[in-house]
Each structure stands twice: as C-alpha cells, then as structure tokens.
Tab-separated table of C-alpha atoms and ligand atoms in Angstrom:
chain	number	residue	atom	x	y	z
A	1	MET	CA	-7.984	37.526	8.463
A	2	LYS	CA	-8.645	35.485	5.362
A	3	LEU	CA	-11.046	32.664	6.132
A	4	GLN	CA	-9.853	29.594	4.339
A	5	ILE	CA	-10.201	25.854	4.628
A	6	VAL	CA	-7.096	23.782	5.395
A	7	LYS	CA	-5.404	22.348	2.294
A	8	GLY	CA	-6.547	18.835	1.449
A	9	MET	CA	-9.776	19.184	3.441
A	10	ARG	CA	-13.231	20.002	2.141
A	11	ASP	CA	-16.708	20.937	3.204
A	12	LEU	CA	-19.343	18.465	2.150
A	13	ILE	CA	-22.574	20.117	1.143
A	14	GLU	CA	-25.708	19.421	-0.857
A	15	GLN	CA	-25.187	16.578	-3.341
A	16	ASP	CA	-21.963	15.381	-1.646
A	17	ALA	CA	-23.440	15.456	1.823
A	18	ARG	CA	-26.589	13.678	0.616
A	19	VAL	CA	-24.579	10.942	-1.104
A	20	PHE	CA	-22.423	10.434	2.001
A	21	SER	CA	-25.491	10.075	4.226
A	22	HIS	CA	-27.097	7.702	1.749
A	23	LEU	CA	-23.961	5.533	1.573
A	24	GLU	CA	-23.756	5.416	5.361
A	25	GLU	CA	-27.419	4.607	5.792
A	26	LYS	CA	-27.253	1.706	3.329
A	27	ALA	CA	-24.085	0.397	4.986
A	28	ARG	CA	-25.844	0.458	8.342
A	29	GLN	CA	-28.754	-1.529	6.867
A	30	VAL	CA	-26.667	-4.159	5.082
A	31	PHE	CA	-23.962	-4.636	7.726
A	32	SER	CA	-26.611	-5.088	10.434
A	33	LEU	CA	-28.000	-8.052	8.486
A	34	TYR	CA	-24.656	-9.751	9.026
A	35	GLY	CA	-24.657	-9.106	12.782
A	36	PHE	CA	-22.291	-6.112	12.854
A	37	GLU	CA	-22.796	-3.365	15.465
A	38	GLU	CA	-21.821	0.253	15.048
A	39	ILE	CA	-18.833	1.578	16.994
A	40	ARG	CA	-17.772	5.218	17.253
A	41	THR	CA	-14.230	5.724	18.458
A	42	PRO	CA	-12.525	9.086	19.075
A	43	ILE	CA	-10.604	10.901	16.363
A	44	LEU	CA	-7.688	11.426	18.739
A	45	GLU	CA	-5.806	8.416	20.045
A	46	MET	CA	-2.436	7.963	21.730
A	47	ALA	CA	0.134	8.164	18.926
A	48	GLU	CA	1.744	4.896	20.019
A	49	LEU	CA	-1.458	3.013	19.177
A	50	PHE	CA	-0.565	3.541	15.527
A	51	THR	CA	3.243	3.524	15.679
A	52	HIS	CA	3.080	0.210	17.509
A	53	GLY	CA	0.280	-1.471	15.623
A	54	ILE	CA	0.614	-0.234	12.067
A	55	GLY	CA	4.399	0.130	12.036
A	56	GLU	CA	6.689	3.154	11.751
A	57	GLU	CA	7.974	1.976	8.387
A	58	THR	CA	4.584	2.402	6.761
A	59	ASP	CA	3.830	5.649	4.920
A	60	ILE	CA	0.701	6.392	6.884
A	61	VAL	CA	2.552	6.323	10.212
A	62	GLY	CA	6.086	7.246	9.191
A	63	LYS	CA	5.258	10.147	6.875
A	64	GLU	CA	1.604	11.073	6.939
A	65	MET	CA	0.339	11.056	10.491
A	66	TYR	CA	-1.029	14.249	12.049
A	67	LEU	CA	0.672	14.361	15.424
A	68	LEU	CA	0.031	16.738	18.267
A	69	GLU	CA	1.037	17.161	21.842
A	70	ASP	CA	-1.622	17.932	24.419
A	71	ARG	CA	-1.107	20.333	27.309
A	72	ARG	CA	0.430	17.611	29.442
A	73	GLY	CA	2.918	16.640	26.759
A	74	GLN	CA	1.157	13.435	25.689
A	75	GLN	CA	1.770	12.488	22.052
A	76	LEU	CA	-1.581	12.167	20.326
A	77	ALA	CA	-2.447	11.348	16.729
A	78	MET	CA	-5.447	12.133	14.564
A	79	ARG	CA	-6.418	8.636	13.492
A	80	PRO	CA	-5.050	7.713	10.046
A	81	GLU	CA	-7.223	4.558	9.895
A	82	GLY	CA	-9.878	2.823	11.946
A	83	THR	CA	-8.722	-0.683	12.783
A	84	ALA	CA	-6.187	0.103	15.520
A	85	ALA	CA	-8.775	2.066	17.508
A	86	VAL	CA	-11.336	-0.742	17.316
A	87	VAL	CA	-8.697	-3.208	18.513
A	88	ARG	CA	-7.845	-0.783	21.333
A	89	HIS	CA	-11.506	-0.798	22.332
A	90	VAL	CA	-11.709	-4.597	22.305
A	91	VAL	CA	-8.555	-4.982	24.403
A	92	GLN	CA	-9.310	-2.158	26.839
A	93	ASN	CA	-12.809	-3.472	27.519
A	94	GLN	CA	-11.880	-7.162	27.456
A	95	VAL	CA	-14.672	-7.675	24.976
A	96	LEU	CA	-13.487	-11.138	23.986
A	97	LYS	CA	-13.667	-12.363	27.588
A	98	GLN	CA	-17.431	-11.914	27.438
A	99	LYS	CA	-18.026	-13.349	23.982
A	100	LYS	CA	-16.190	-15.420	21.417
A	101	GLN	CA	-16.740	-13.109	18.493
A	102	ALA	CA	-17.101	-9.371	18.118
A	103	LYS	CA	-18.247	-7.631	14.942
A	104	TYR	CA	-18.216	-3.877	14.418
A	105	PHE	CA	-18.673	-1.335	11.686
A	106	TYR	CA	-17.777	2.349	11.764
A	107	PHE	CA	-17.947	5.516	9.700
A	108	GLY	CA	-15.818	8.564	10.087
A	109	PRO	CA	-13.072	10.912	9.024
A	110	MET	CA	-9.453	9.749	8.825
A	111	PHE	CA	-6.407	11.998	8.480
A	112	ARG	CA	-3.297	11.524	6.380
A	113	TYR	CA	-0.856	14.218	5.304
A	114	GLU	CA	-0.756	13.135	1.651
A	115	ARG	CA	-0.429	15.132	-1.546
A	116	PRO	CA	-4.021	16.139	-2.334
A	117	GLN	CA	-5.397	15.222	-5.755
A	118	LYS	CA	-8.648	13.900	-7.242
A	119	GLY	CA	-9.982	11.243	-4.861
A	120	ARG	CA	-7.166	11.882	-2.364
A	121	PHE	CA	-7.651	14.206	0.577
A	122	ARG	CA	-5.961	14.897	3.883
A	123	GLN	CA	-9.243	14.424	5.689
A	124	PHE	CA	-11.135	11.632	4.017
A	125	HIS	CA	-13.889	9.311	5.149
A	126	GLN	CA	-14.100	5.600	5.566
A	127	ILE	CA	-16.721	2.975	6.190
A	128	GLY	CA	-14.970	0.149	7.974
A	129	VAL	CA	-15.785	-3.287	9.284
A	130	GLU	CA	-13.899	-5.521	11.723
A	131	CYS	CA	-14.658	-9.099	12.751
A	132	PHE	CA	-12.740	-10.591	15.685
A	133	GLY	CA	-12.479	-14.197	16.802
A	134	VAL	CA	-13.065	-16.255	13.647
A	135	GLU	CA	-10.172	-18.133	12.120
A	136	SER	CA	-12.184	-19.915	9.448
A	137	PRO	CA	-12.166	-18.541	5.870
A	138	VAL	CA	-15.937	-18.334	6.279
A	139	ALA	CA	-15.300	-14.970	7.975
A	140	ASP	CA	-13.289	-13.892	4.917
A	141	LEU	CA	-16.110	-15.034	2.640
A	142	GLU	CA	-18.603	-12.958	4.639
A	143	MET	CA	-16.608	-9.802	3.905
A	144	PHE	CA	-17.022	-10.379	0.175
A	145	LEU	CA	-20.692	-11.329	0.413
A	146	MET	CA	-21.434	-8.318	2.538
A	147	LEU	CA	-19.559	-6.004	0.170
A	148	ARG	CA	-21.357	-7.471	-2.823
A	149	GLN	CA	-24.728	-6.929	-1.161
A	150	TYR	CA	-23.727	-3.405	-0.183
A	151	PHE	CA	-22.656	-2.518	-3.719
A	152	GLU	CA	-25.986	-3.802	-5.005
A	153	ALA	CA	-27.802	-1.695	-2.402
A	154	ILE	CA	-26.019	1.482	-3.489
A	155	ASN	CA	-26.331	0.652	-7.168
A	156	LEU	CA	-22.617	0.503	-7.736
A	157	LYS	CA	-21.616	-1.251	-10.915
A	158	ASP	CA	-18.242	-2.039	-12.454
A	159	VAL	CA	-16.433	-2.871	-9.244
A	160	GLY	CA	-14.172	-5.877	-8.911
A	161	PHE	CA	-12.277	-7.703	-6.193
A	162	GLN	CA	-8.586	-8.484	-6.271
A	163	ILE	CA	-7.274	-10.961	-3.746
A	164	ASN	CA	-3.993	-12.406	-2.567
A	165	SER	CA	-2.583	-14.215	0.442
A	166	ILE	CA	0.560	-12.860	2.072
A	167	GLY	CA	0.867	-15.755	4.536
A	168	CYS	CA	1.741	-15.724	8.216
A	169	MET	CA	4.759	-15.218	10.446
A	170	ASP	CA	5.743	-18.905	10.486
A	171	PRO	CA	9.416	-19.021	9.337
A	172	SER	CA	8.429	-21.244	6.405
A	173	CYS	CA	5.778	-18.783	5.220
A	174	ARG	CA	6.092	-14.983	4.842
A	175	PRO	CA	9.668	-14.743	6.264
A	176	GLN	CA	10.755	-17.308	3.672
A	177	TYR	CA	8.845	-15.492	0.940
A	178	LYS	CA	10.444	-12.190	1.965
A	179	GLN	CA	13.863	-13.796	1.641
A	180	ASN	CA	13.045	-15.126	-1.827
A	181	LEU	CA	11.665	-11.753	-2.864
A	182	VAL	CA	14.649	-9.793	-1.523
A	183	ALA	CA	17.053	-12.154	-3.313
A	184	TYR	CA	15.108	-11.609	-6.543
A	185	LEU	CA	14.952	-7.820	-6.128
A	186	LYS	CA	18.660	-7.543	-5.319
A	187	GLU	CA	19.469	-8.920	-8.774
A	188	SER	CA	17.998	-5.762	-10.332
A	189	GLN	CA	18.557	-3.369	-7.455
A	190	GLU	CA	20.189	-0.632	-9.575
A	191	GLU	CA	17.161	-0.435	-11.832
A	192	LEU	CA	14.635	-0.001	-9.026
A	193	CYS	CA	13.530	3.500	-8.009
A	194	GLU	CA	15.043	5.215	-4.973
A	195	ASP	CA	12.034	4.425	-2.768
A	196	CYS	CA	12.139	0.757	-3.686
A	197	ASN	CA	15.852	0.596	-2.937
A	198	ARG	CA	14.976	1.692	0.579
A	199	ARG	CA	11.994	-0.667	0.702
A	200	ILE	CA	14.181	-3.709	-0.055
A	201	ASP	CA	15.501	-3.383	3.486
A	202	THR	CA	12.517	-1.911	5.293
A	203	ASN	CA	9.399	-3.371	3.665
A	204	PRO	CA	10.250	-5.435	0.556
A	205	LEU	CA	6.634	-6.469	-0.097
A	206	ARG	CA	5.814	-2.829	-0.875
A	207	VAL	CA	8.128	-2.960	-3.909
A	208	LEU	CA	5.409	-5.093	-5.503
A	209	ASP	CA	2.849	-2.309	-5.497
A	210	CYS	CA	5.201	0.506	-6.555
A	211	LYS	CA	3.626	2.479	-9.418
A	212	ASN	CA	6.955	3.217	-11.165
A	213	PRO	CA	6.831	1.477	-14.591
A	214	LYS	CA	10.422	0.203	-14.380
A	215	CYS	CA	9.818	-1.273	-10.903
A	216	GLN	CA	6.626	-2.874	-12.213
A	217	GLU	CA	8.472	-4.394	-15.140
A	218	ILE	CA	10.959	-5.961	-12.734
A	219	THR	CA	8.309	-7.211	-10.321
A	220	ASP	CA	6.210	-8.675	-13.159
A	221	SER	CA	8.314	-11.809	-12.822
A	222	ALA	CA	8.931	-11.610	-9.071
A	223	PRO	CA	8.101	-14.696	-6.998
A	224	HIS	CA	4.455	-14.831	-5.819
A	225	SER	CA	3.611	-15.039	-2.109
A	226	GLU	CA	0.845	-17.493	-3.040
A	227	ASP	CA	3.528	-19.999	-4.087
A	228	CYS	CA	5.346	-19.771	-0.775
A	229	LEU	CA	2.561	-20.280	1.761
A	230	CYS	CA	2.843	-22.728	4.683
A	231	SER	CA	0.293	-25.534	4.529
A	232	ASP	CA	-2.103	-23.816	6.945
A	233	CYS	CA	-2.123	-20.550	4.941
A	234	GLY	CA	-2.243	-22.461	1.643
A	235	ASP	CA	-5.341	-24.402	2.787
A	236	HIS	CA	-6.947	-21.237	4.119
A	237	TYR	CA	-6.466	-19.432	0.811
A	238	GLN	CA	-7.646	-22.370	-1.291
A	239	THR	CA	-10.768	-22.823	0.863
A	240	LEU	CA	-11.577	-19.143	0.518
A	241	LYS	CA	-11.263	-19.329	-3.257
A	242	ASN	CA	-13.510	-22.401	-3.320
A	243	LEU	CA	-16.083	-20.623	-1.175
A	244	LEU	CA	-16.004	-17.539	-3.394
A	245	ASP	CA	-16.538	-19.750	-6.465
A	246	GLU	CA	-19.350	-21.565	-4.683
A	247	HIS	CA	-21.076	-18.220	-4.029
A	248	GLN	CA	-20.293	-16.917	-7.507
A	249	VAL	CA	-18.252	-14.014	-6.255
A	250	ALA	CA	-15.986	-12.901	-9.095
A	251	TYR	CA	-12.379	-12.081	-8.169
A	252	GLN	CA	-8.929	-11.791	-9.651
A	253	CYS	CA	-5.766	-13.042	-7.966
A	254	SER	CA	-2.976	-10.476	-7.923
A	255	HIS	CA	0.550	-11.169	-6.721
A	256	ARG	CA	1.099	-7.404	-6.479
A	257	LEU	CA	-1.543	-6.913	-3.836
A	258	VAL	CA	0.203	-6.645	-0.468
A	259	ARG	CA	-1.625	-3.708	1.211
A	260	GLY	CA	0.311	-0.914	2.845
A	261	LEU	CA	0.187	-1.892	6.480
A	262	ASP	CA	2.379	-4.262	8.450
A	263	TYR	CA	-0.402	-5.924	10.356
A	264	TYR	CA	-1.975	-7.948	7.563
A	265	SER	CA	-1.624	-11.725	7.265
A	266	LYS	CA	-3.159	-14.393	5.026
A	267	THR	CA	-6.013	-12.932	2.962
A	268	VAL	CA	-5.661	-9.403	1.587
A	269	PHE	CA	-8.074	-7.847	-0.901
A	270	GLU	CA	-8.977	-4.633	-2.631
A	271	VAL	CA	-12.071	-3.285	-4.337
A	272	TYR	CA	-11.361	-1.666	-7.676
A	273	SER	CA	-13.247	0.433	-10.152
A	274	ALA	CA	-11.870	1.374	-13.547
A	275	ASN	CA	-14.064	4.483	-13.326
A	276	LEU	CA	-11.914	5.949	-10.561
A	277	GLY	CA	-8.916	6.721	-12.774
A	278	ALA	CA	-5.539	6.835	-11.070
A	279	GLN	CA	-6.910	6.298	-7.562
A	280	SER	CA	-8.656	3.109	-8.603
A	281	ALA	CA	-8.974	1.503	-5.157
A	282	ALA	CA	-12.373	2.117	-3.599
A	283	GLY	CA	-11.448	0.065	-0.563
A	284	GLY	CA	-9.424	-2.753	0.799
A	285	GLY	CA	-8.874	-5.039	3.707
A	286	GLY	CA	-7.634	-8.332	4.914
A	287	ARG	CA	-6.801	-10.545	7.869
A	288	PHE	CA	-4.776	-9.220	10.741
A	289	ASP	CA	-4.383	-12.278	12.929
A	290	ASN	CA	-1.204	-10.909	14.580
A	291	LEU	CA	-2.220	-7.373	15.438
A	292	PHE	CA	-3.318	-8.165	18.990
A	293	GLU	CA	0.058	-9.801	19.637
A	294	GLN	CA	1.783	-6.589	18.633
A	295	TYR	CA	0.047	-4.967	21.591
A	296	GLY	CA	1.221	-7.762	23.891
A	297	GLU	CA	-2.132	-9.586	23.821
A	298	LYS	CA	-3.075	-13.161	23.000
A	299	GLN	CA	-3.528	-13.825	19.285
A	300	VAL	CA	-7.034	-13.081	17.962
A	301	PRO	CA	-7.919	-14.114	14.416
A	302	SER	CA	-9.368	-10.985	12.834
A	303	ILE	CA	-10.448	-9.644	9.480
A	304	GLY	CA	-11.786	-6.332	8.231
A	305	PHE	CA	-11.971	-3.814	5.439
A	306	ALA	CA	-12.323	-0.098	4.860
A	307	LEU	CA	-14.064	1.602	1.974
A	308	GLY	CA	-13.187	5.144	0.961
A	309	LEU	CA	-16.443	7.089	1.072
A	310	ASP	CA	-15.012	9.979	-0.944
A	311	ARG	CA	-14.244	7.554	-3.758
A	312	LEU	CA	-17.520	5.617	-3.524
A	313	ALA	CA	-19.297	8.970	-3.756
A	314	LEU	CA	-17.590	9.603	-7.113
A	315	LEU	CA	-18.996	6.336	-8.434
A	316	CYS	CA	-22.544	6.469	-7.133
A	317	PRO	CA	-25.588	7.921	-8.840
A	318	PRO	CA	-26.657	11.317	-7.472
A	319	VAL	CA	-29.149	11.473	-4.607
A	320	GLU	CA	-31.756	14.191	-5.125
A	321	ALA	CA	-32.974	16.213	-2.181
A	322	ALA	CA	-36.657	15.645	-1.420
A	323	PRO	CA	-38.378	18.981	-2.189
A	324	PRO	CA	-40.721	20.382	0.446
A	325	GLY	CA	-44.331	19.528	-0.330
A	326	VAL	CA	-45.797	22.918	0.488
A	327	PHE	CA	-44.920	26.611	0.320
A	328	VAL	CA	-46.934	28.892	2.584
A	329	LEU	CA	-47.243	32.319	1.077
A	330	GLY	CA	-48.379	35.357	3.056
A	331	PHE	CA	-47.604	38.680	4.726
A	332	GLU	CA	-48.748	38.064	8.285
A	333	ALA	CA	-45.826	36.385	10.011
A	334	THR	CA	-47.866	34.924	12.886
A	335	ALA	CA	-50.524	33.391	10.658
A	336	VAL	CA	-47.918	32.012	8.245
A	337	SER	CA	-45.761	30.499	10.980
A	338	LYS	CA	-48.799	28.816	12.559
A	339	VAL	CA	-49.787	27.043	9.345
A	340	VAL	CA	-46.155	26.165	8.572
A	341	ALA	CA	-45.746	24.636	12.038
A	342	GLN	CA	-48.962	22.595	11.697
A	343	ILE	CA	-47.847	21.159	8.354
A	344	ARG	CA	-44.329	20.325	9.563
A	345	GLN	CA	-45.744	18.709	12.678
A	346	LEU	CA	-47.515	16.235	10.402
A	347	GLY	CA	-44.165	15.182	8.980
A	348	LEU	CA	-44.371	17.146	5.741
A	349	GLY	CA	-41.674	19.433	4.396
A	350	CYS	CA	-42.868	23.018	4.321
A	351	SER	CA	-41.162	26.195	3.183
A	352	TYR	CA	-41.996	29.926	3.428
A	353	ASP	CA	-40.375	33.316	3.107
A	354	PRO	CA	-39.392	34.581	6.569
A	355	ASN	CA	-38.758	38.023	5.072
A	356	SER	CA	-42.359	38.287	3.795
A	357	SER	CA	-41.192	39.705	0.425
A	358	SER	CA	-43.551	40.768	-2.342
A	359	MET	CA	-46.231	38.406	-3.638
A	360	LYS	CA	-44.348	38.044	-6.922
A	361	SER	CA	-41.117	37.164	-5.166
A	362	GLN	CA	-42.864	34.637	-2.911
A	363	PHE	CA	-44.496	32.947	-5.898
A	364	ARG	CA	-41.094	32.782	-7.561
A	365	GLN	CA	-39.612	31.161	-4.458
A	366	ALA	CA	-42.461	28.631	-4.336
A	367	ASP	CA	-41.843	27.746	-7.972
A	368	LYS	CA	-38.126	27.331	-7.396
A	369	ALA	CA	-38.698	25.163	-4.333
A	370	GLY	CA	-40.430	22.593	-6.554
A	371	VAL	CA	-43.430	22.203	-4.225
A	372	ARG	CA	-46.719	20.542	-5.080
A	373	PHE	CA	-48.928	22.968	-3.106
A	374	VAL	CA	-48.857	26.686	-2.434
A	375	ALA	CA	-50.969	27.709	0.559
A	376	ILE	CA	-51.885	31.396	0.201
A	377	LEU	CA	-52.618	33.417	3.314
A	378	GLY	CA	-53.750	36.817	1.996
A	379	GLU	CA	-55.439	39.479	4.107
A	380	GLU	CA	-58.894	38.042	3.431
A	381	GLU	CA	-57.855	34.470	4.242
A	382	VAL	CA	-56.277	35.505	7.556
A	383	LYS	CA	-59.471	37.335	8.510
A	384	THR	CA	-61.729	34.369	7.699
A	385	GLY	CA	-59.360	31.557	8.888
A	386	THR	CA	-59.141	30.110	5.390
A	387	VAL	CA	-56.374	29.229	2.965
A	388	GLY	CA	-56.162	29.602	-0.815
A	389	LEU	CA	-54.757	26.226	-1.763
A	390	LYS	CA	-53.129	26.007	-5.175
A	391	ASP	CA	-52.166	22.597	-6.536
A	392	LEU	CA	-49.271	23.275	-8.910
A	393	GLU	CA	-49.590	19.868	-10.554
A	394	THR	CA	-53.259	20.129	-11.528
A	395	GLY	CA	-53.336	23.940	-11.650
A	396	THR	CA	-56.533	24.064	-9.529
A	397	GLN	CA	-57.011	26.574	-6.744
A	398	GLU	CA	-59.689	26.443	-4.033
A	399	ASN	CA	-60.495	28.338	-0.907
A	400	LEU	CA	-60.686	26.020	2.095
A	401	SER	CA	-60.720	26.242	5.869
A	402	THR	CA	-57.192	25.789	7.276
A	403	GLU	CA	-58.154	22.319	8.588
A	404	ALA	CA	-59.619	21.227	5.248
A	405	ALA	CA	-56.547	22.544	3.383
A	406	ILE	CA	-54.193	20.641	5.655
A	407	ALA	CA	-56.352	17.508	5.322
A	408	LYS	CA	-56.152	17.785	1.527
A	409	ILE	CA	-52.364	18.317	1.566
A	410	THR	CA	-51.931	15.313	3.864
A	411	GLU	CA	-54.174	13.140	1.732
A	412	VAL	CA	-52.110	13.839	-1.393
A	413	LEU	CA	-48.610	13.957	0.035
A	414	LEU	CA	-48.511	11.395	2.836
B	1	LIG	P1	-6.311	1.903	2.883
B	1	LIG	O1	-6.626	1.040	4.039
B	1	LIG	O2	-5.201	2.854	3.107
B	1	LIG	O3	-6.125	1.121	1.609
B	1	LIG	O4	-7.605	2.784	2.658
B	1	LIG	C1	-8.828	2.205	2.319
B	1	LIG	C2	-9.559	3.079	1.358
B	1	LIG	O5	-9.676	4.402	1.889
B	1	LIG	C3	-8.830	3.288	0.032
B	1	LIG	O6	-9.090	2.243	-0.844
B	1	LIG	C4	-9.411	4.590	-0.444
B	1	LIG	O7	-10.672	4.391	-1.057
B	1	LIG	C5	-9.634	5.338	0.847
B	1	LIG	N1	-8.519	6.288	1.061
B	1	LIG	C6	-7.312	6.064	1.595
B	1	LIG	N2	-6.578	7.182	1.647
B	1	LIG	C7	-7.342	8.171	1.124
B	1	LIG	C8	-7.187	9.580	0.883
B	1	LIG	N3	-6.077	10.215	1.248
B	1	LIG	N4	-8.204	10.266	0.325
B	1	LIG	C9	-9.365	9.647	-0.021
B	1	LIG	N5	-9.584	8.327	0.179
B	1	LIG	C10	-8.595	7.597	0.736
C-alpha cells in the first residue's frame, strides 16, 4: 500500500504549524478583549444544516460539499464553513432566551471539494467570529476594529478592506435591485460566460464577482446595489461608513463585492492583500440578519467574518521555534535522564541523545540544537555527583555540583 495524503489536504509541520498556533493565540487574545467566547463545534453536521442555510445554488453547497452517509443512512456533511454550525448551536440551546447578545469565535478546519492551487486547499482552516443580537451598525464597526487590532497584533501589513451593502429582503431593496441587475445583464446575455448565463436565473448577484474579463467588462457599468437600498439599509450603510471614518478605518467601496453565500444581507466586506496573488482574499464576512428565519426561527440580527488561516500564514512573518536552553551530554542513561527531568521540571527546554552516541556526535547535536548550555555527565562527574557545565555563549566551562549547575542555568535562562 502506498501511503499518501488525500489530494488538496496537507500536513502542517514546523514553521507552518508554529505560524498557525501563533495566529490562533493572537486571535484568542484580541477577540477576548471584545467580549467574544470560543466555541468548538463538530466537523460533521447534518447535511441539511448547510443545504437549508447556505443555499443549494451556492458553489460551496451545490458543488463542493463533502457528503457522507452514516450507518443509519443519515446524510452528513463535513462543514464547508463555520457560521451555520454556530447558528445551530444558538438555536438548539436557546442561547438568546438567556441573553440578548451572544458573541463567539472559532478556529478549525473546513472542507470544500475545490480545485487545489496556491492558497486553495480542500481542507483549509478558518478563524471565524459571529455576533448575534445587535442590529446597530456599531456591531459592524466592531468587526473592523477588531480585525484592525488583530492585524496589528500579528504584524500584518498591506491589507485593506472592501465593503458593500447588498440590502435586505424588503421588495423595494434587494429584490428590486436583482430585477434591475437581471434586466441589465439580459441586454448582454450572449457575451457573458456560460456560468454567468446560468447565474442570471439562479444567483444574478454572483455575475458581479465573476473573474472572466468579458463578464467583468460588462458588469463594470452594471447598476450598484448601494444605489438601490431601502431607507433602512441606506441609513445603516451610511452610518457604518461614518463610523469607519470616525475611527480612521480605511476602506474601499466595491459594487462587485456580493460574497458567495445566500444568507448575507446589508453589510458585506472582504479583507484583501495584494501580496496573495490570484487568491487575494484573506477573509470576508457580513451581516446575515435573515439566516435564523431560514431555519424557521425568529429573525436575529447577526454579523460575522471568517479569515483564511492558510492565506494569513502566507502573509505573516515566520515564527522561530524557541531552542532548548540546555543539552545534557553523557553515556549513563539513568544519570542523564535524571538531570534532564530536573531541568524540564523547572520549565526549561532540555534536549539529550537517547541513543547515547559518541561524545563527538553528542557535541554535534548540542551545537545543532542551538542551546546556551551543555551539561556534561562523564564517568567522573557521575561518580562525584557533579556536572561539567559549558556555557556556549561565553565559552567558559566549570565543574559544579548538580544543584549548583541547575541553579546557574536557571539564573541565566529564566
Ligand atoms: P469565504 O467565506 O468562502 O469567503 O471564506 C473566507 C476565507 O476563507 C477566504 O477569504 C479565504 O481566505 C479562506 N478560504 C476559503 N476557501 C478556501 C480554500 N479552499 N483554501 C484556502 N482558504 C480558503
């Protein structure tokens, strides 16, 4: 049998794994400042959670979802995104009966059967945030402030926000805009790509973010959703823009930004970086005030975003592994393991050669490990309960009792 990883999936090791942990840790720190609590939902959910909430016409549900049947014939799905599961949690546990607002963040793998390429995987990772129960654009503002603070914390430069408002379900708002857009698109229908011809009937807003140059040329002059908002959505969008200006958050308005999923309403936004190449979106989000209704629940004003960790990792400076402070060198396994254990117990990284190779080889390993101290346990040292302590930075070596050597190491390294 040939052992091989599944196409579009990858193992994260060393630098990648360190960067992922660092990005998650910083997110935890920053998002907590804004009152968000971590939630961990399962990877498997009932398939209908996504078909119902996200919409079968969307790519991620219609084409890309990993579906499986369990032994009792239930249709399950490997989650393609995080929001639907968090909403499921809130509804199932009647969270909003106990409090007016609920705020969560999550990390974890998502699964989409897409064509793998740079920055695009079939198992990828997201950091997501959801805020339930706030209608005011102040909740939208918080998303941007929190993201800005997070990007500062992870030293991410050259990222920008694009925003748009796609309105609500009031007949005078998005339905009217859709009509205007469809009428406009029909005028040039023959010139649009095959996918967009289908989208005109199924999801006309998606024609706006088609990457085909001819489609883009046509939609350059398409009507803007911003110009067709009902007064409530218009006010909401204007207030958000004022608030962003007030807080000096830079953004660009884009009429092309519609996001891929059916459940969005009002504010939608994306985080871009020119340094990402073709897959330039590092994350995105928006309001989904109608998602609860799609599950037969009362309306809950909601907003959230998801960042792609795999893409953020491409943008962030490397995170170096902390080298162990000490290498214990010796040939007597019991004596070596005792000293190693004592040092580790103090909270210091300590390395040794469990194979007790030659002195030369052990010195080479110590050098490679990048340690500050080498503690040498030769035959004589073991007999007398001492340690030859070599400080690789100063080049000094002294013979000390084990206790004194450990005290010295602690004094320098802790
Ligand atoms: P979405 O909600 O689909 O826009 O996803 C949010 C973010 O997740 C995107 O902006 C990407 O950074 C990331 N993302 C989505 N799909 C993939 C993928 N297949 N591989 C890697 N990252 C992805």
